[in-house]
PDB file of N, CA and C in Angstrom:
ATOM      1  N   UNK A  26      52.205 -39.741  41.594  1.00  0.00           N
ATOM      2  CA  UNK A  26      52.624 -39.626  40.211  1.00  0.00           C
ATOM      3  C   UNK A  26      53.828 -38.695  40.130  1.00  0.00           C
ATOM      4  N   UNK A  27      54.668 -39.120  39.240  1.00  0.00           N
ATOM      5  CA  UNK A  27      55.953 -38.398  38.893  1.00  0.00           C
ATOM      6  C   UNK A  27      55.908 -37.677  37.530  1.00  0.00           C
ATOM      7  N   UNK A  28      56.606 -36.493  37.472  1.00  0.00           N
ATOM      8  CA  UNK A  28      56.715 -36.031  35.763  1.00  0.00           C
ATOM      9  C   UNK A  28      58.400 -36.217  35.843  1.00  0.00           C
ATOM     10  N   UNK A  29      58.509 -36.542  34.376  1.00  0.00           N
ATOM     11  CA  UNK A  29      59.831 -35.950  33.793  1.00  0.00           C
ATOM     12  C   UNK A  29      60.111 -34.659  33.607  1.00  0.00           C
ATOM     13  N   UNK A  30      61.293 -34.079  34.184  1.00  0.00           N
ATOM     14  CA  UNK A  30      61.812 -32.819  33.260  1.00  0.00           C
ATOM     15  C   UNK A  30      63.343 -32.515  32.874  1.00  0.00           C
ATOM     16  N   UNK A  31      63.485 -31.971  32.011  1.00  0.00           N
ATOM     17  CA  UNK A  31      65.190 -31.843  32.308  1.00  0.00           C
ATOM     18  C   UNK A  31      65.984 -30.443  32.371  1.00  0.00           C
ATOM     19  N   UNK A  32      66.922 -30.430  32.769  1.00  0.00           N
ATOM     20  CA  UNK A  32      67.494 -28.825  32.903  1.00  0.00           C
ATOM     21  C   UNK A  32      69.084 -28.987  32.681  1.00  0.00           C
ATOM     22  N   UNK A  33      69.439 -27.625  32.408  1.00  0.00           N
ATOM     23  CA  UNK A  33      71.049 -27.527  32.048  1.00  0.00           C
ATOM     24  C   UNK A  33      71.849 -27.205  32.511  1.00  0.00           C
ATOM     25  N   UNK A  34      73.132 -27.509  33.172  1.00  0.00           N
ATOM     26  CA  UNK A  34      73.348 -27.411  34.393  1.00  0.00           C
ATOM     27  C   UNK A  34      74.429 -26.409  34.095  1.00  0.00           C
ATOM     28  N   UNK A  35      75.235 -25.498  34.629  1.00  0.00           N
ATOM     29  CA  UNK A  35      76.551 -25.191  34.460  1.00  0.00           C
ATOM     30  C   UNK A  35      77.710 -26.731  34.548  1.00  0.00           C
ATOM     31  N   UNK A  36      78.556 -26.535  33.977  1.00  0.00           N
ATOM     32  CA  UNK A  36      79.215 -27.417  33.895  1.00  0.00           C
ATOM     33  C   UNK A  36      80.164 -27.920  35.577  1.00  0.00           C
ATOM     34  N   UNK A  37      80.348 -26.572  36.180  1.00  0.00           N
ATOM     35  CA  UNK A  37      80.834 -26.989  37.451  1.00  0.00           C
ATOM     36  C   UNK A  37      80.136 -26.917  38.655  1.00  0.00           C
ATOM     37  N   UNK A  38      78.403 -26.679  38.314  1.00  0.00           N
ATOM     38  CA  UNK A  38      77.344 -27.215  38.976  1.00  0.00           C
ATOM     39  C   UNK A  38      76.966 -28.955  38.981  1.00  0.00           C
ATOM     40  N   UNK A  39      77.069 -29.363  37.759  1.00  0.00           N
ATOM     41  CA  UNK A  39      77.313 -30.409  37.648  1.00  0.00           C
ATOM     42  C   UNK A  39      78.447 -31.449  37.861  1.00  0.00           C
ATOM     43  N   UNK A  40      79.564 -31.211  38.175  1.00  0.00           N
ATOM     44  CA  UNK A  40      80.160 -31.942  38.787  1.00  0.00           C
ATOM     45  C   UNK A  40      79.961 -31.878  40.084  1.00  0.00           C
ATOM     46  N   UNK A  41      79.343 -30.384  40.397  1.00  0.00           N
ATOM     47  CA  UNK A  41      80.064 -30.708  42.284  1.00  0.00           C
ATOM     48  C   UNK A  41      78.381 -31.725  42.629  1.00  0.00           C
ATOM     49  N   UNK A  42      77.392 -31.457  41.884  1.00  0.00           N
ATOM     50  CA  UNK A  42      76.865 -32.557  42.196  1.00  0.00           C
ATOM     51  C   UNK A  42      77.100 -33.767  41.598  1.00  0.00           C
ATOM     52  N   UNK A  43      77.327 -34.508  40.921  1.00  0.00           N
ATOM     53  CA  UNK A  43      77.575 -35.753  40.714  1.00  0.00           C
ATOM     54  C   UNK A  43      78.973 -35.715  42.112  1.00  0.00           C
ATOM     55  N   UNK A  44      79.554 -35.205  42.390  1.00  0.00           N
ATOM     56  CA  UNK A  44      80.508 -35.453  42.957  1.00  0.00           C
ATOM     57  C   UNK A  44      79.679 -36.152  44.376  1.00  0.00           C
ATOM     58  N   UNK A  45      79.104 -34.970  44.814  1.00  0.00           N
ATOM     59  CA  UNK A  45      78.164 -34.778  46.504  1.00  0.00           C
ATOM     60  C   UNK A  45      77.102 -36.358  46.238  1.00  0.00           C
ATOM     61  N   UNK A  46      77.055 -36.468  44.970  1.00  0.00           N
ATOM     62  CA  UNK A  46      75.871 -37.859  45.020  1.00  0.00           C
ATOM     63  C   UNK A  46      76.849 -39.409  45.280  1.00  0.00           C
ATOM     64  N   UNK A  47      78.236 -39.097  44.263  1.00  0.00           N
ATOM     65  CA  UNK A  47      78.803 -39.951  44.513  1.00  0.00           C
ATOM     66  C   UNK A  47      79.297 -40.340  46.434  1.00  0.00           C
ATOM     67  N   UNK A  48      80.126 -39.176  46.639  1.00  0.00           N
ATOM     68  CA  UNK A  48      80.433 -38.956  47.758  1.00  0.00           C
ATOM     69  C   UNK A  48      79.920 -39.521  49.183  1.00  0.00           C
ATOM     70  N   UNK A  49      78.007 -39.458  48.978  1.00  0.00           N
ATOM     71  CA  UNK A  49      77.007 -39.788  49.648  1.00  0.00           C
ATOM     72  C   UNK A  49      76.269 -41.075  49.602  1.00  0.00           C
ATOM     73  N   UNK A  50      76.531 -41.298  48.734  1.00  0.00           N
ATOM     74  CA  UNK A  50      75.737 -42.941  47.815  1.00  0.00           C
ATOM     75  C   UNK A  50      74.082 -42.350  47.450  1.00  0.00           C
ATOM     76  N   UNK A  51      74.095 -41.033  46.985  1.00  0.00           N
ATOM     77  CA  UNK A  51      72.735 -40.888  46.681  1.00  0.00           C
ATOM     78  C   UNK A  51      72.688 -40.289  45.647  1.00  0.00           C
ATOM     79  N   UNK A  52      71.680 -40.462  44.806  1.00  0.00           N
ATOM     80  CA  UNK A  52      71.489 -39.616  43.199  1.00  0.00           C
ATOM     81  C   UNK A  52      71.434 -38.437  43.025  1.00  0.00           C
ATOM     82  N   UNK A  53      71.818 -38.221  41.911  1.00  0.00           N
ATOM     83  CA  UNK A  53      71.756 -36.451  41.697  1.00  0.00           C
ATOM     84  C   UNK A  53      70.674 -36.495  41.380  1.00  0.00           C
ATOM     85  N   UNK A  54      69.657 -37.260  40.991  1.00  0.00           N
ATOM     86  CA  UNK A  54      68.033 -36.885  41.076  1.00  0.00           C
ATOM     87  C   UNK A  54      67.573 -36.197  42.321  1.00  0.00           C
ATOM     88  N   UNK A  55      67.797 -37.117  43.160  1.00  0.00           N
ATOM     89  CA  UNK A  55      67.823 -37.053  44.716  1.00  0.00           C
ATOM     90  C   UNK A  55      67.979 -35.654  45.198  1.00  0.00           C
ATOM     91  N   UNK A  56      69.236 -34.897  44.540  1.00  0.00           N
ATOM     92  CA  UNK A  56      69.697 -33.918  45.319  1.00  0.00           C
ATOM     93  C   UNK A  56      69.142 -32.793  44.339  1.00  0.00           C
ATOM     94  N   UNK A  57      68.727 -33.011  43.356  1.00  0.00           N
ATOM     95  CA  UNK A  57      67.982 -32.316  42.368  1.00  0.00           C
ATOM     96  C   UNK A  57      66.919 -31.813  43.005  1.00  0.00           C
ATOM     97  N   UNK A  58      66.113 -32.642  43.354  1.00  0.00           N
ATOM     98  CA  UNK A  58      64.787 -32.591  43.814  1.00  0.00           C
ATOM     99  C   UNK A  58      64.707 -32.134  44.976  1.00  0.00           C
ATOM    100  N   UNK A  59      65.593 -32.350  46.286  1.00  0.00           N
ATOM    101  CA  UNK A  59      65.359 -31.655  47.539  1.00  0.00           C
ATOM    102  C   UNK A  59      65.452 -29.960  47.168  1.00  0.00           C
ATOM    103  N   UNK A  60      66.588 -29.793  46.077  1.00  0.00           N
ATOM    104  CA  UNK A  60      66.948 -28.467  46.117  1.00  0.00           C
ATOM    105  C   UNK A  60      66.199 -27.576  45.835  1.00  0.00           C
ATOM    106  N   UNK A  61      65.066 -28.344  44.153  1.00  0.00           N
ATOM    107  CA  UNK A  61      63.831 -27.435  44.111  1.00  0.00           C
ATOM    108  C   UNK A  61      62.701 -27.526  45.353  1.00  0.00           C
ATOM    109  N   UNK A  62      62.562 -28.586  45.630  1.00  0.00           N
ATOM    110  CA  UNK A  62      61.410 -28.479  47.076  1.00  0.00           C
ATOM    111  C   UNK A  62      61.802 -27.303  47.693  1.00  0.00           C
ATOM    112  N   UNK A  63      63.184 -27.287  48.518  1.00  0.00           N
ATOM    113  CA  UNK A  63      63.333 -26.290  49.300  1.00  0.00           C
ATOM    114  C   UNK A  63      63.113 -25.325  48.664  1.00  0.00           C
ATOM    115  N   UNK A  64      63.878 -24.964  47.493  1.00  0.00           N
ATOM    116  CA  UNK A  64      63.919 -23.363  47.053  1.00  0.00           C
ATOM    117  C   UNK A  64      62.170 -22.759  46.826  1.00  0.00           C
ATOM    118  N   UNK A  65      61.619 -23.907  45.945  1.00  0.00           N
ATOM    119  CA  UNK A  65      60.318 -23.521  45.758  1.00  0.00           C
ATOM    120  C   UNK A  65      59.456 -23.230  46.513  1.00  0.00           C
ATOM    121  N   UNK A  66      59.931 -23.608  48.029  1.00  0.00           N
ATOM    122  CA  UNK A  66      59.121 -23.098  49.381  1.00  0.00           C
ATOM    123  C   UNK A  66      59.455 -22.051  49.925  1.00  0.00           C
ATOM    124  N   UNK A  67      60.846 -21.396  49.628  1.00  0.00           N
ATOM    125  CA  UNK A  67      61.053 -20.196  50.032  1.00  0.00           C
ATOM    126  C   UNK A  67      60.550 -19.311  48.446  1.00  0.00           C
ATOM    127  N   UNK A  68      60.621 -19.937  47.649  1.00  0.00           N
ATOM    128  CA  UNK A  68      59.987 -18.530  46.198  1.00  0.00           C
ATOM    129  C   UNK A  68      58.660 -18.267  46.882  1.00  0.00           C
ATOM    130  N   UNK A  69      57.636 -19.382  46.651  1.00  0.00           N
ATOM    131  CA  UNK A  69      56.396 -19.213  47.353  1.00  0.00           C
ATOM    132  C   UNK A  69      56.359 -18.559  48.813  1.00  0.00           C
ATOM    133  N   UNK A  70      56.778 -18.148  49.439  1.00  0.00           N
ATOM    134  CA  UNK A  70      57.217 -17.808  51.075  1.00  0.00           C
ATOM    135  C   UNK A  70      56.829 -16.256  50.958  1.00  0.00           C
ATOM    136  N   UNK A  71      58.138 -16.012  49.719  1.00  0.00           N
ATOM    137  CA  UNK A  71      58.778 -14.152  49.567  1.00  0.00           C
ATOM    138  C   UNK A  71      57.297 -14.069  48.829  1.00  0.00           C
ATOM    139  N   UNK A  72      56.746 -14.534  48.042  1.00  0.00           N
ATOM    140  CA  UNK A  72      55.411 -14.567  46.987  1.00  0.00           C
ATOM    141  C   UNK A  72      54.862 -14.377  47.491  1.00  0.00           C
ATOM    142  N   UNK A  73      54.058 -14.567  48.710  1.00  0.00           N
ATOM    143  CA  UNK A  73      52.941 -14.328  49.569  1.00  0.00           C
ATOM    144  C   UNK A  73      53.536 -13.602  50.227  1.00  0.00           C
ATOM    145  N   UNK A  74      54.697 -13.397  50.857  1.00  0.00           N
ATOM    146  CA  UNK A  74      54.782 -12.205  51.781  1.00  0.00           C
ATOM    147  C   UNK A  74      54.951 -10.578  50.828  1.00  0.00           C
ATOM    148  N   UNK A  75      55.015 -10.870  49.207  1.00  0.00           N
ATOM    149  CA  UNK A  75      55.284  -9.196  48.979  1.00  0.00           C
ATOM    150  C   UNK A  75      53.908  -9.267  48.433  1.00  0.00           C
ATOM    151  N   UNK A  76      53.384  -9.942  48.476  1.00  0.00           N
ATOM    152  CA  UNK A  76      51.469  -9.820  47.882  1.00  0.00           C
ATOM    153  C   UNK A  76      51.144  -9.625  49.269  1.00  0.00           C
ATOM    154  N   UNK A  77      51.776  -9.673  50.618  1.00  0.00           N
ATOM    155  CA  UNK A  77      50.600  -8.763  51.658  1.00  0.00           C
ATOM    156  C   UNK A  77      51.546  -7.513  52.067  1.00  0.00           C
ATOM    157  N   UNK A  78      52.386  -7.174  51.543  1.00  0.00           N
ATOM    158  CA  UNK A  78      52.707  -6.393  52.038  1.00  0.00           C
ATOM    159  C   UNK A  78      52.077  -4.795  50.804  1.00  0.00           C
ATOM    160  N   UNK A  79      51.849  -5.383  49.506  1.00  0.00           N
ATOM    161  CA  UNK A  79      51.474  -4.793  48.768  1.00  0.00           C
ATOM    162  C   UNK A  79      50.170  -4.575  49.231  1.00  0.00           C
ATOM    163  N   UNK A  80      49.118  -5.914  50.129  1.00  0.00           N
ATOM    164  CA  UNK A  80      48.106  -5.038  50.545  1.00  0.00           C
ATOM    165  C   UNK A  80      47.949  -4.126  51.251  1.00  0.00           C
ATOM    166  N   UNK A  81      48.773  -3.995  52.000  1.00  0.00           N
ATOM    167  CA  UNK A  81      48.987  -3.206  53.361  1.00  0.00           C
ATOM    168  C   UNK A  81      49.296  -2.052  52.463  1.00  0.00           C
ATOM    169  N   UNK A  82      50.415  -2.045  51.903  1.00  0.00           N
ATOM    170  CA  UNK A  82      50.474  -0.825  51.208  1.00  0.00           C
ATOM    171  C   UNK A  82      49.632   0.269  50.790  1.00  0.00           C
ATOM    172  N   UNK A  83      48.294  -0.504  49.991  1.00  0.00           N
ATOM    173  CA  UNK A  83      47.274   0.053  49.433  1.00  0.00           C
ATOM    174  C   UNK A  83      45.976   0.138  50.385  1.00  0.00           C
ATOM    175  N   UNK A  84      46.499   0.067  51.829  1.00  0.00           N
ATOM    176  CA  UNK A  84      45.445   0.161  52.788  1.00  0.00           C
ATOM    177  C   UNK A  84      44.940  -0.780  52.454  1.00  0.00           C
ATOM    178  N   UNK A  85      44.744  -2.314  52.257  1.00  0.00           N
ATOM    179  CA  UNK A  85      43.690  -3.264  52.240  1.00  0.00           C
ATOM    180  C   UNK A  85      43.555  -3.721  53.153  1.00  0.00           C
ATOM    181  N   UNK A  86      44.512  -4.452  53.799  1.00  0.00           N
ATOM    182  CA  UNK A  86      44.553  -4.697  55.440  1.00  0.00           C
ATOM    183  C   UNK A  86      45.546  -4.077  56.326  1.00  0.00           C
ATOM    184  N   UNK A  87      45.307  -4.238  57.213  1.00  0.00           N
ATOM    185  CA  UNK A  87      46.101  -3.425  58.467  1.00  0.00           C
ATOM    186  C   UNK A  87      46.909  -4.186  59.616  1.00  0.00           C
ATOM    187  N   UNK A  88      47.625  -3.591  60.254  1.00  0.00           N
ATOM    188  CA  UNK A  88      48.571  -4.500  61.178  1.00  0.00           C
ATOM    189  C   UNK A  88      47.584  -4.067  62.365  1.00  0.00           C
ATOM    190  N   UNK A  89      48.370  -4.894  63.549  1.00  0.00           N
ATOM    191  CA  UNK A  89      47.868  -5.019  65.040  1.00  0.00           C
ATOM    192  C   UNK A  89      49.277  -5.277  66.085  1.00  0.00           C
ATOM    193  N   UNK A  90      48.430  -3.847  66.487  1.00  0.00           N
ATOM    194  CA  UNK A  90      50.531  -4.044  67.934  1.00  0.00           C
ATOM    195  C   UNK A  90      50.440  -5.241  68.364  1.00  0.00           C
ATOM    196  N   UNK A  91      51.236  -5.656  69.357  1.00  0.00           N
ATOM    197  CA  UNK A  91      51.345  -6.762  69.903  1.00  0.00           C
ATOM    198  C   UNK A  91      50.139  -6.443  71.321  1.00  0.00           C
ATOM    199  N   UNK A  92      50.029  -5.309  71.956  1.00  0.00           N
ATOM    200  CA  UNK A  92      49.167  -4.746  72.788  1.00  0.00           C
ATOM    201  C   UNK A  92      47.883  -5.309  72.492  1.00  0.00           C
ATOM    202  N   UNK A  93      47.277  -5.097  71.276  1.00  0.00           N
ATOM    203  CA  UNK A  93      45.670  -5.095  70.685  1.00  0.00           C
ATOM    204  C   UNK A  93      45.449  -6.627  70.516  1.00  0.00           C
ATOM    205  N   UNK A  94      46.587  -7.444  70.151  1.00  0.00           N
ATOM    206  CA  UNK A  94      46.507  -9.088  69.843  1.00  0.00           C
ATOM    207  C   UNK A  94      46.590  -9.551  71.336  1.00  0.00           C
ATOM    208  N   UNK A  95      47.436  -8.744  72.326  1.00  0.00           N
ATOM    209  CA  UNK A  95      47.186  -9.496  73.615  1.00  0.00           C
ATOM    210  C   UNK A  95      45.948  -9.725  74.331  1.00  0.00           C
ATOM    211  N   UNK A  96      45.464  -8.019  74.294  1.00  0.00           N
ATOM    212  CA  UNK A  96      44.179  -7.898  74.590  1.00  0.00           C
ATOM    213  C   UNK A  96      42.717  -8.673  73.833  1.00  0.00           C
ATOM    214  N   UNK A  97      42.617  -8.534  72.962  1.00  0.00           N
ATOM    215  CA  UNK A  97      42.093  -9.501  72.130  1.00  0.00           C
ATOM    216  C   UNK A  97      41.963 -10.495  72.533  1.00  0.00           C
ATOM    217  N   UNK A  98      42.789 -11.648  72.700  1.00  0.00           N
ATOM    218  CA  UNK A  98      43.008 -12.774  73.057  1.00  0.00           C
ATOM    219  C   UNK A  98      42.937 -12.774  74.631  1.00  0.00           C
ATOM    220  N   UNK A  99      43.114 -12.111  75.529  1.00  0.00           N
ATOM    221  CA  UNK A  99      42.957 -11.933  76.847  1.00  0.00           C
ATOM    222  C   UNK A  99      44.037 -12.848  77.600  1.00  0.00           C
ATOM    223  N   UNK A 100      45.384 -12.001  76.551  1.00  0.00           N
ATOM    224  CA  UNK A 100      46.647 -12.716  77.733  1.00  0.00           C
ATOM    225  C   UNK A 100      47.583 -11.738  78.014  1.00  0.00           C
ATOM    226  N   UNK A 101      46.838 -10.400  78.513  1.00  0.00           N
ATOM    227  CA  UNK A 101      47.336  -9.234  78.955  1.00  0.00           C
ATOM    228  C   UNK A 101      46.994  -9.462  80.763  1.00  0.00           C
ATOM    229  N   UNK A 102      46.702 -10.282  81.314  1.00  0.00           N
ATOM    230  CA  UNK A 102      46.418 -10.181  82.139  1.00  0.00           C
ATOM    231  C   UNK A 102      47.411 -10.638  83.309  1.00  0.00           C
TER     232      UNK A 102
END
């Protein structure tokens, strides 16, 4: 399933894409949509990484040297 949405572009955001769609033979839907996929995977990325770093902060969880994960795992050997 698909939703509609719409957004407002700067005016010379919008040409350089219609330009890049023309240019390519592909839609500015097209290039619309990769751009939020990507970006929205790096927002979500930084999102979870400053929510653990905030745990760590507050002592909730803790790190592990690379020493304690070798050993652990038993590929110190």
């Amino acid at each position: 399933m698909t939703r509609q949405t719409a957004i407002r572009l700067p005016d010379e955001t919008y040409e350089r894409l219609q330009t890049l769609a023309q240019r390519t033979g592909r839609t500015a839907t097209y290039y619309i949509r990769e751009a939020i996929e990507q970006h929205l995977d790096d927002l979500e990325d930084v999102y979870l990484a400053e929510r653990a770093l905030e745990r760590l902060k507050r002592g909730e969880t803790r790190t592990y040297t690379l020493e304690e994960v070798s050993r652990k795992l038993g590929l110190d050997d």
